[in-house]
XYZ file of C-alpha atoms in Angstrom:
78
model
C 24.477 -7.971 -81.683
C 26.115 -7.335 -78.235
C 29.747 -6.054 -77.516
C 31.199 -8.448 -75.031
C 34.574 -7.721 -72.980
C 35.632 -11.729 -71.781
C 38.910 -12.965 -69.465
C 39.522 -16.734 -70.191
C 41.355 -18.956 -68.346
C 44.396 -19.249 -70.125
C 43.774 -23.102 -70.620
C 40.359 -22.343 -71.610
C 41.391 -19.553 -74.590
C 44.233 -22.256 -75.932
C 41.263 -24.684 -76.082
C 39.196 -22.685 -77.788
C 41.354 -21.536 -80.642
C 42.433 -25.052 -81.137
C 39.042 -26.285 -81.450
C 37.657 -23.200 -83.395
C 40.556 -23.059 -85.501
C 39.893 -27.321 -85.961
C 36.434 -26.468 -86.635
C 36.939 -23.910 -89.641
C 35.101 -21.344 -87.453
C 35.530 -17.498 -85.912
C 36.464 -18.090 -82.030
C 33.529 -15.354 -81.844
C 31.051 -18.414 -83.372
C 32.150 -20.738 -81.235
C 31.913 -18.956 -78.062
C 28.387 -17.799 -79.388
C 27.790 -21.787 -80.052
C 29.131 -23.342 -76.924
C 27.104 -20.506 -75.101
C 23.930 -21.236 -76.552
C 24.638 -24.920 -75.759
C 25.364 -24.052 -72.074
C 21.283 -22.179 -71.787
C 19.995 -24.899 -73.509
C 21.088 -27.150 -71.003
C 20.419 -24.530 -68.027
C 16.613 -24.446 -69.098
C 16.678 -27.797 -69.446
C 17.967 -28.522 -65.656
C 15.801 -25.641 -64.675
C 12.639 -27.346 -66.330
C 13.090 -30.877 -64.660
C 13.393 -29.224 -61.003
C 10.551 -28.057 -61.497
C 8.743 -30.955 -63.044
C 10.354 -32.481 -60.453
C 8.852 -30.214 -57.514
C 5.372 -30.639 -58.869
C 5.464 -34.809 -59.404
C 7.008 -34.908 -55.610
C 3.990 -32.301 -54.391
C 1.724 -35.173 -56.383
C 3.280 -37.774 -54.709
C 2.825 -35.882 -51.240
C -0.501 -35.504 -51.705
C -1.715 -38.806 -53.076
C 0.777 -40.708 -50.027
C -1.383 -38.544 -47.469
C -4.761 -39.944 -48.912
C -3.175 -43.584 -48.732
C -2.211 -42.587 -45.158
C -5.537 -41.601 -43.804
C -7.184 -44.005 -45.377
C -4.860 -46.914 -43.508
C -5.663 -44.695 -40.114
C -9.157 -45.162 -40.714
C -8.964 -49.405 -41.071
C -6.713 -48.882 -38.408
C -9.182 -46.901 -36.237
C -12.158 -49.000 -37.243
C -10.439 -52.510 -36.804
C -8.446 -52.095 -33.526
């Protein structure tokens, strides 16, 4: 386990101890908790850009087929 030096908002600290201490658990548990919640949800954004980035590159790609295939009709029936 890792030493960690942390300044809290004031606001934030009272918070904390009044959940932790609502909770039954160590304020050091329920930083570690609400931490692990907070990467959980950064992956999480992080994984649907880029899911996101590779349907819109899809997307590109197949709207550029529909494209040339409307400038051919286009071409051939004007």
């Amino acid at each position: 386990m890792k030493t960690l030096c942390l300044k809290l908002e004031q606001r934030i600290f009272q918070e904390t101890e009044e959940l932790s201490g609502k909770m039954e658990s160590s304020r050091n548990r329920y930083i570690n908790q609400a931490i692990d919640f907070y990467n959980k949800i950064q992956k999480r954004k992080m994984l649907e850009k880029k899911i996101f980035a590779k349907e819109s590159e899809l997307v590109r790609e197949e709207s550029m087929k529909v494209l040339a295939e409307f400038d051919s009709f286009a071409v051939r029936y004007l």
